[in-house]
mmCIF file of N, CA and C in Angstrom:
data_model
loop_
_atom_site.group_PDB
_atom_site.id
_atom_site.type_symbol
_atom_site.label_atom_id
_atom_site.label_comp_id
_atom_site.label_asym_id
_atom_site.label_seq_id
_atom_site.Cartn_x
_atom_site.Cartn_y
_atom_site.Cartn_z
ATOM 1 N N MET A 1 -6.784 -13.147 19.295
ATOM 2 C CA MET A 1 -6.464 -12.326 18.133
ATOM 3 C C MET A 1 -5.058 -11.765 18.275
ATOM 4 N N SER A 2 -4.377 -11.703 17.176
ATOM 5 C CA SER A 2 -3.020 -11.197 17.158
ATOM 6 C C SER A 2 -2.991 -9.703 17.458
ATOM 7 N N GLN A 3 -1.963 -9.272 18.148
ATOM 8 C CA GLN A 3 -1.796 -7.857 18.489
ATOM 9 C C GLN A 3 -0.774 -7.209 17.561
ATOM 10 N N ARG A 4 -0.902 -7.457 16.271
ATOM 11 C CA ARG A 4 0.037 -6.879 15.314
ATOM 12 C C ARG A 4 -0.203 -5.384 15.151
ATOM 13 N N LYS A 5 0.864 -4.657 14.936
ATOM 14 C CA LYS A 5 0.799 -3.219 14.740
ATOM 15 C C LYS A 5 0.061 -2.894 13.440
ATOM 16 N N VAL A 6 -0.663 -1.787 13.428
ATOM 17 C CA VAL A 6 -1.377 -1.337 12.241
ATOM 18 C C VAL A 6 -0.543 -0.265 11.538
ATOM 19 N N TYR A 7 -0.319 -0.468 10.234
ATOM 20 C CA TYR A 7 0.434 0.464 9.397
ATOM 21 C C TYR A 7 -0.537 1.115 8.413
ATOM 22 N N LYS A 8 -0.135 2.250 7.850
ATOM 23 C CA LYS A 8 -1.035 2.995 6.978
ATOM 24 C C LYS A 8 -0.322 3.456 5.709
ATOM 25 N N LEU A 9 -1.005 3.273 4.581
ATOM 26 C CA LEU A 9 -0.606 3.841 3.300
ATOM 27 C C LEU A 9 -1.710 4.805 2.888
ATOM 28 N N THR A 10 -1.348 5.919 2.271
ATOM 29 C CA THR A 10 -2.344 6.872 1.800
ATOM 30 C C THR A 10 -2.376 6.838 0.279
ATOM 31 N N ILE A 11 -3.581 6.678 -0.256
ATOM 32 C CA ILE A 11 -3.795 6.593 -1.694
ATOM 33 C C ILE A 11 -4.584 7.815 -2.146
ATOM 34 N N TYR A 12 -4.123 8.452 -3.220
ATOM 35 C CA TYR A 12 -4.827 9.567 -3.848
ATOM 36 C C TYR A 12 -5.252 9.130 -5.243
ATOM 37 N N HIS A 13 -6.480 9.476 -5.614
ATOM 38 C CA HIS A 13 -6.990 9.150 -6.949
ATOM 39 C C HIS A 13 -8.051 10.165 -7.344
ATOM 40 N N GLU A 14 -7.772 10.945 -8.370
ATOM 41 C CA GLU A 14 -8.701 11.928 -8.919
ATOM 42 C C GLU A 14 -9.310 12.836 -7.847
ATOM 43 N N GLY A 15 -8.472 13.388 -7.008
ATOM 44 C CA GLY A 15 -8.924 14.339 -5.997
ATOM 45 C C GLY A 15 -9.403 13.724 -4.696
ATOM 46 N N ALA A 16 -9.617 12.436 -4.669
ATOM 47 C CA ALA A 16 -10.032 11.753 -3.436
ATOM 48 C C ALA A 16 -8.810 11.096 -2.811
ATOM 49 N N HIS A 17 -8.868 10.914 -1.500
ATOM 50 C CA HIS A 17 -7.798 10.157 -0.851
ATOM 51 C C HIS A 17 -8.383 9.313 0.267
ATOM 52 N N TRP A 18 -7.705 8.220 0.557
ATOM 53 C CA TRP A 18 -8.099 7.356 1.653
ATOM 54 C C TRP A 18 -6.869 6.653 2.199
ATOM 55 N N ASP A 19 -7.020 6.205 3.418
ATOM 56 C CA ASP A 19 -5.942 5.477 4.082
ATOM 57 C C ASP A 19 -6.224 3.988 4.021
ATOM 58 N N VAL A 20 -5.210 3.244 3.649
ATOM 59 C CA VAL A 20 -5.280 1.785 3.654
ATOM 60 C C VAL A 20 -4.575 1.339 4.921
ATOM 61 N N ARG A 21 -5.310 0.725 5.818
ATOM 62 C CA ARG A 21 -4.744 0.255 7.083
ATOM 63 C C ARG A 21 -4.406 -1.226 6.955
ATOM 64 N N LEU A 22 -3.185 -1.556 7.325
ATOM 65 C CA LEU A 22 -2.671 -2.913 7.168
ATOM 66 C C LEU A 22 -2.142 -3.424 8.493
ATOM 67 N N ARG A 23 -2.533 -4.635 8.840
ATOM 68 C CA ARG A 23 -2.041 -5.249 10.072
ATOM 69 C C ARG A 23 -0.769 -6.030 9.790
ATOM 70 N N GLY A 24 0.260 -5.689 10.527
ATOM 71 C CA GLY A 24 1.520 -6.409 10.416
ATOM 72 C C GLY A 24 2.495 -5.778 9.445
ATOM 73 N N LYS A 25 3.745 -5.804 9.841
ATOM 74 C CA LYS A 25 4.802 -5.178 9.046
ATOM 75 C C LYS A 25 5.022 -5.896 7.723
ATOM 76 N N LYS A 26 4.920 -7.233 7.726
ATOM 77 C CA LYS A 26 5.158 -8.004 6.504
ATOM 78 C C LYS A 26 4.166 -7.606 5.414
ATOM 79 N N ARG A 27 2.889 -7.559 5.747
ATOM 80 C CA ARG A 27 1.855 -7.187 4.766
ATOM 81 C C ARG A 27 2.071 -5.749 4.282
ATOM 82 N N PHE A 28 2.374 -4.859 5.219
ATOM 83 C CA PHE A 28 2.636 -3.466 4.877
ATOM 84 C C PHE A 28 3.778 -3.362 3.869
ATOM 85 N N LEU A 29 4.877 -4.052 4.138
ATOM 86 C CA LEU A 29 6.037 -3.988 3.253
ATOM 87 C C LEU A 29 5.739 -4.594 1.881
ATOM 88 N N GLN A 30 4.928 -5.654 1.832
ATOM 89 C CA GLN A 30 4.549 -6.249 0.554
ATOM 90 C C GLN A 30 3.743 -5.261 -0.288
ATOM 91 N N GLU A 31 2.769 -4.620 0.344
ATOM 92 C CA GLU A 31 1.932 -3.676 -0.400
ATOM 93 C C GLU A 31 2.736 -2.444 -0.808
ATOM 94 N N ARG A 32 3.586 -1.963 0.066
ATOM 95 C CA ARG A 32 4.401 -0.796 -0.265
ATOM 96 C C ARG A 32 5.356 -1.123 -1.411
ATOM 97 N N ALA A 33 5.945 -2.312 -1.403
ATOM 98 C CA ALA A 33 6.847 -2.715 -2.488
ATOM 99 C C ALA A 33 6.086 -2.801 -3.811
ATOM 100 N N PHE A 34 4.870 -3.333 -3.770
ATOM 101 C CA PHE A 34 4.068 -3.413 -4.988
ATOM 102 C C PHE A 34 3.775 -2.010 -5.519
ATOM 103 N N LEU A 35 3.357 -1.113 -4.640
ATOM 104 C CA LEU A 35 3.048 0.254 -5.065
ATOM 105 C C LEU A 35 4.290 0.979 -5.578
ATOM 106 N N ASP A 36 5.419 0.780 -4.925
ATOM 107 C CA ASP A 36 6.665 1.401 -5.391
ATOM 108 C C ASP A 36 7.001 0.931 -6.802
ATOM 109 N N GLN A 37 6.873 -0.367 -7.040
ATOM 110 C CA GLN A 37 7.159 -0.925 -8.362
ATOM 111 C C GLN A 37 6.144 -0.398 -9.380
ATOM 112 N N LEU A 38 4.879 -0.346 -9.002
ATOM 113 C CA LEU A 38 3.825 0.153 -9.874
ATOM 114 C C LEU A 38 4.084 1.595 -10.291
ATOM 115 N N MET A 39 4.594 2.387 -9.360
ATOM 116 C CA MET A 39 4.865 3.798 -9.622
ATOM 117 C C MET A 39 6.217 4.013 -10.319
ATOM 118 N N GLY A 40 7.041 2.970 -10.385
ATOM 119 C CA GLY A 40 8.346 3.084 -11.012
ATOM 120 C C GLY A 40 9.403 3.692 -10.110
ATOM 121 N N TYR A 41 9.187 3.625 -8.792
ATOM 122 C CA TYR A 41 10.162 4.166 -7.846
ATOM 123 C C TYR A 41 11.343 3.212 -7.727
ATOM 124 N N PRO A 42 12.540 3.730 -7.607
ATOM 125 C CA PRO A 42 13.702 2.851 -7.435
ATOM 126 C C PRO A 42 13.664 2.202 -6.048
ATOM 127 N N PRO A 43 14.132 0.971 -5.955
ATOM 128 C CA PRO A 43 14.142 0.294 -4.651
ATOM 129 C C PRO A 43 15.237 0.874 -3.749
ATOM 130 N N VAL A 44 14.838 1.677 -2.792
ATOM 131 C CA VAL A 44 15.780 2.261 -1.841
ATOM 132 C C VAL A 44 15.310 1.945 -0.430
ATOM 133 N N PRO A 45 16.238 1.678 0.471
ATOM 134 C CA PRO A 45 15.837 1.392 1.847
ATOM 135 C C PRO A 45 15.248 2.641 2.504
ATOM 136 N N ARG A 46 14.194 2.445 3.251
ATOM 137 C CA ARG A 46 13.596 3.531 4.012
ATOM 138 C C ARG A 46 12.865 2.940 5.199
ATOM 139 N N PRO A 47 12.608 3.754 6.212
ATOM 140 C CA PRO A 47 11.959 3.214 7.409
ATOM 141 C C PRO A 47 10.525 2.765 7.124
ATOM 142 N N ALA A 48 10.046 1.892 7.976
ATOM 143 C CA ALA A 48 8.648 1.434 7.878
ATOM 144 C C ALA A 48 7.964 1.743 9.196
ATOM 145 N N PRO A 49 6.985 2.552 9.207
ATOM 146 C CA PRO A 49 6.454 3.345 8.111
ATOM 147 C C PRO A 49 7.299 4.591 7.867
ATOM 148 N N ASP A 50 7.110 5.171 6.696
ATOM 149 C CA ASP A 50 7.798 6.402 6.320
ATOM 150 C C ASP A 50 6.740 7.434 5.929
ATOM 151 N N PRO A 51 6.342 8.299 6.849
ATOM 152 C CA PRO A 51 5.240 9.227 6.565
ATOM 153 C C PRO A 51 5.519 10.195 5.419
ATOM 154 N N THR A 52 6.782 10.349 5.045
ATOM 155 C CA THR A 52 7.091 11.271 3.949
ATOM 156 C C THR A 52 6.927 10.629 2.579
ATOM 157 N N SER A 53 6.892 9.297 2.504
ATOM 158 C CA SER A 53 6.808 8.679 1.184
ATOM 159 C C SER A 53 5.811 7.532 1.086
ATOM 160 N N ASP A 54 5.007 7.300 2.094
ATOM 161 C CA ASP A 54 3.983 6.261 2.021
ATOM 162 C C ASP A 54 2.681 6.842 1.480
ATOM 163 N N LEU A 55 2.825 7.699 0.467
ATOM 164 C CA LEU A 55 1.708 8.359 -0.199
ATOM 165 C C LEU A 55 1.806 8.038 -1.683
ATOM 166 N N TYR A 56 0.694 7.667 -2.279
ATOM 167 C CA TYR A 56 0.715 7.259 -3.685
ATOM 168 C C TYR A 56 -0.439 7.904 -4.435
ATOM 169 N N MET A 57 -0.141 8.572 -5.555
ATOM 170 C CA MET A 57 -1.150 9.155 -6.420
ATOM 171 C C MET A 57 -1.301 8.225 -7.616
ATOM 172 N N LEU A 58 -2.427 7.527 -7.681
ATOM 173 C CA LEU A 58 -2.634 6.500 -8.691
ATOM 174 C C LEU A 58 -3.586 6.968 -9.786
ATOM 175 N N ASN A 59 -3.288 6.573 -11.025
ATOM 176 C CA ASN A 59 -4.233 6.807 -12.115
ATOM 177 C C ASN A 59 -5.196 5.613 -12.163
ATOM 178 N N ASP A 60 -6.120 5.620 -13.112
ATOM 179 C CA ASP A 60 -7.132 4.560 -13.178
ATOM 180 C C ASP A 60 -6.513 3.171 -13.336
ATOM 181 N N GLU A 61 -5.542 3.046 -14.221
ATOM 182 C CA GLU A 61 -4.926 1.739 -14.467
ATOM 183 C C GLU A 61 -4.155 1.241 -13.242
ATOM 184 N N GLN A 62 -3.436 2.152 -12.591
ATOM 185 C CA GLN A 62 -2.678 1.776 -11.396
ATOM 186 C C GLN A 62 -3.614 1.381 -10.260
ATOM 187 N N LEU A 63 -4.709 2.098 -10.108
ATOM 188 C CA LEU A 63 -5.675 1.767 -9.065
ATOM 189 C C LEU A 63 -6.290 0.395 -9.319
ATOM 190 N N GLU A 64 -6.579 0.099 -10.566
ATOM 191 C CA GLU A 64 -7.126 -1.211 -10.918
ATOM 192 C C GLU A 64 -6.111 -2.320 -10.611
ATOM 193 N N ALA A 65 -4.844 -2.090 -10.948
ATOM 194 C CA ALA A 65 -3.797 -3.084 -10.671
ATOM 195 C C ALA A 65 -3.629 -3.277 -9.163
ATOM 196 N N TYR A 66 -3.658 -2.191 -8.403
ATOM 197 C CA TYR A 66 -3.516 -2.286 -6.951
ATOM 198 C C TYR A 66 -4.702 -3.024 -6.336
ATOM 199 N N SER A 67 -5.904 -2.747 -6.819
ATOM 200 C CA SER A 67 -7.091 -3.453 -6.325
ATOM 201 C C SER A 67 -6.988 -4.948 -6.587
ATOM 202 N N ALA A 68 -6.534 -5.315 -7.788
ATOM 203 C CA ALA A 68 -6.364 -6.735 -8.120
ATOM 204 C C ALA A 68 -5.307 -7.375 -7.219
ATOM 205 N N PHE A 69 -4.223 -6.664 -6.965
ATOM 206 C CA PHE A 69 -3.171 -7.169 -6.077
ATOM 207 C C PHE A 69 -3.727 -7.417 -4.673
ATOM 208 N N ARG A 70 -4.506 -6.474 -4.160
ATOM 209 C CA ARG A 70 -5.067 -6.617 -2.811
ATOM 210 C C ARG A 70 -6.023 -7.808 -2.738
ATOM 211 N N LYS A 71 -6.834 -8.002 -3.785
ATOM 212 C CA LYS A 71 -7.750 -9.153 -3.805
ATOM 213 C C LYS A 71 -6.958 -10.454 -3.806
ATOM 214 N N LYS A 72 -5.889 -10.503 -4.580
ATOM 215 C CA LYS A 72 -5.050 -11.695 -4.635
ATOM 216 C C LYS A 72 -4.415 -11.960 -3.270
ATOM 217 N N MET A 73 -3.938 -10.918 -2.609
ATOM 218 C CA MET A 73 -3.336 -11.071 -1.288
ATOM 219 C C MET A 73 -4.370 -11.591 -0.289
ATOM 220 N N LYS A 74 -5.573 -11.076 -0.352
ATOM 221 C CA LYS A 74 -6.615 -11.488 0.580
ATOM 222 C C LYS A 74 -6.963 -12.963 0.399
ATOM 223 N N ARG A 75 -7.016 -13.421 -0.865
ATOM 224 C CA ARG A 75 -7.317 -14.820 -1.134
ATOM 225 C C ARG A 75 -6.222 -15.748 -0.633
ATOM 226 N N SER A 76 -4.987 -15.270 -0.611
ATOM 227 C CA SER A 76 -3.868 -16.125 -0.213
ATOM 228 C C SER A 76 -3.674 -16.167 1.302
ATOM 229 N N GLU A 77 -4.436 -15.398 2.046
ATOM 230 C CA GLU A 77 -4.296 -15.409 3.514
ATOM 231 C C GLU A 77 -4.853 -16.671 4.122
#
């Protein structure tokens, strides 16, 4: 088994929050880029991970889009 580093994104939705744990920097950066685009954040360089900005408050539509993105990523592995 690969010894890839585990990265974390924190998702908030309607008062609940959970951590999404991702293995490998490439996957982490892909998901973070998707969430940044979904939220309308400008593309700016920042460290990976960045504990000050790897937090996302999603509405229902954004959460649905993120879930679909994750399913698509899982199928392509």
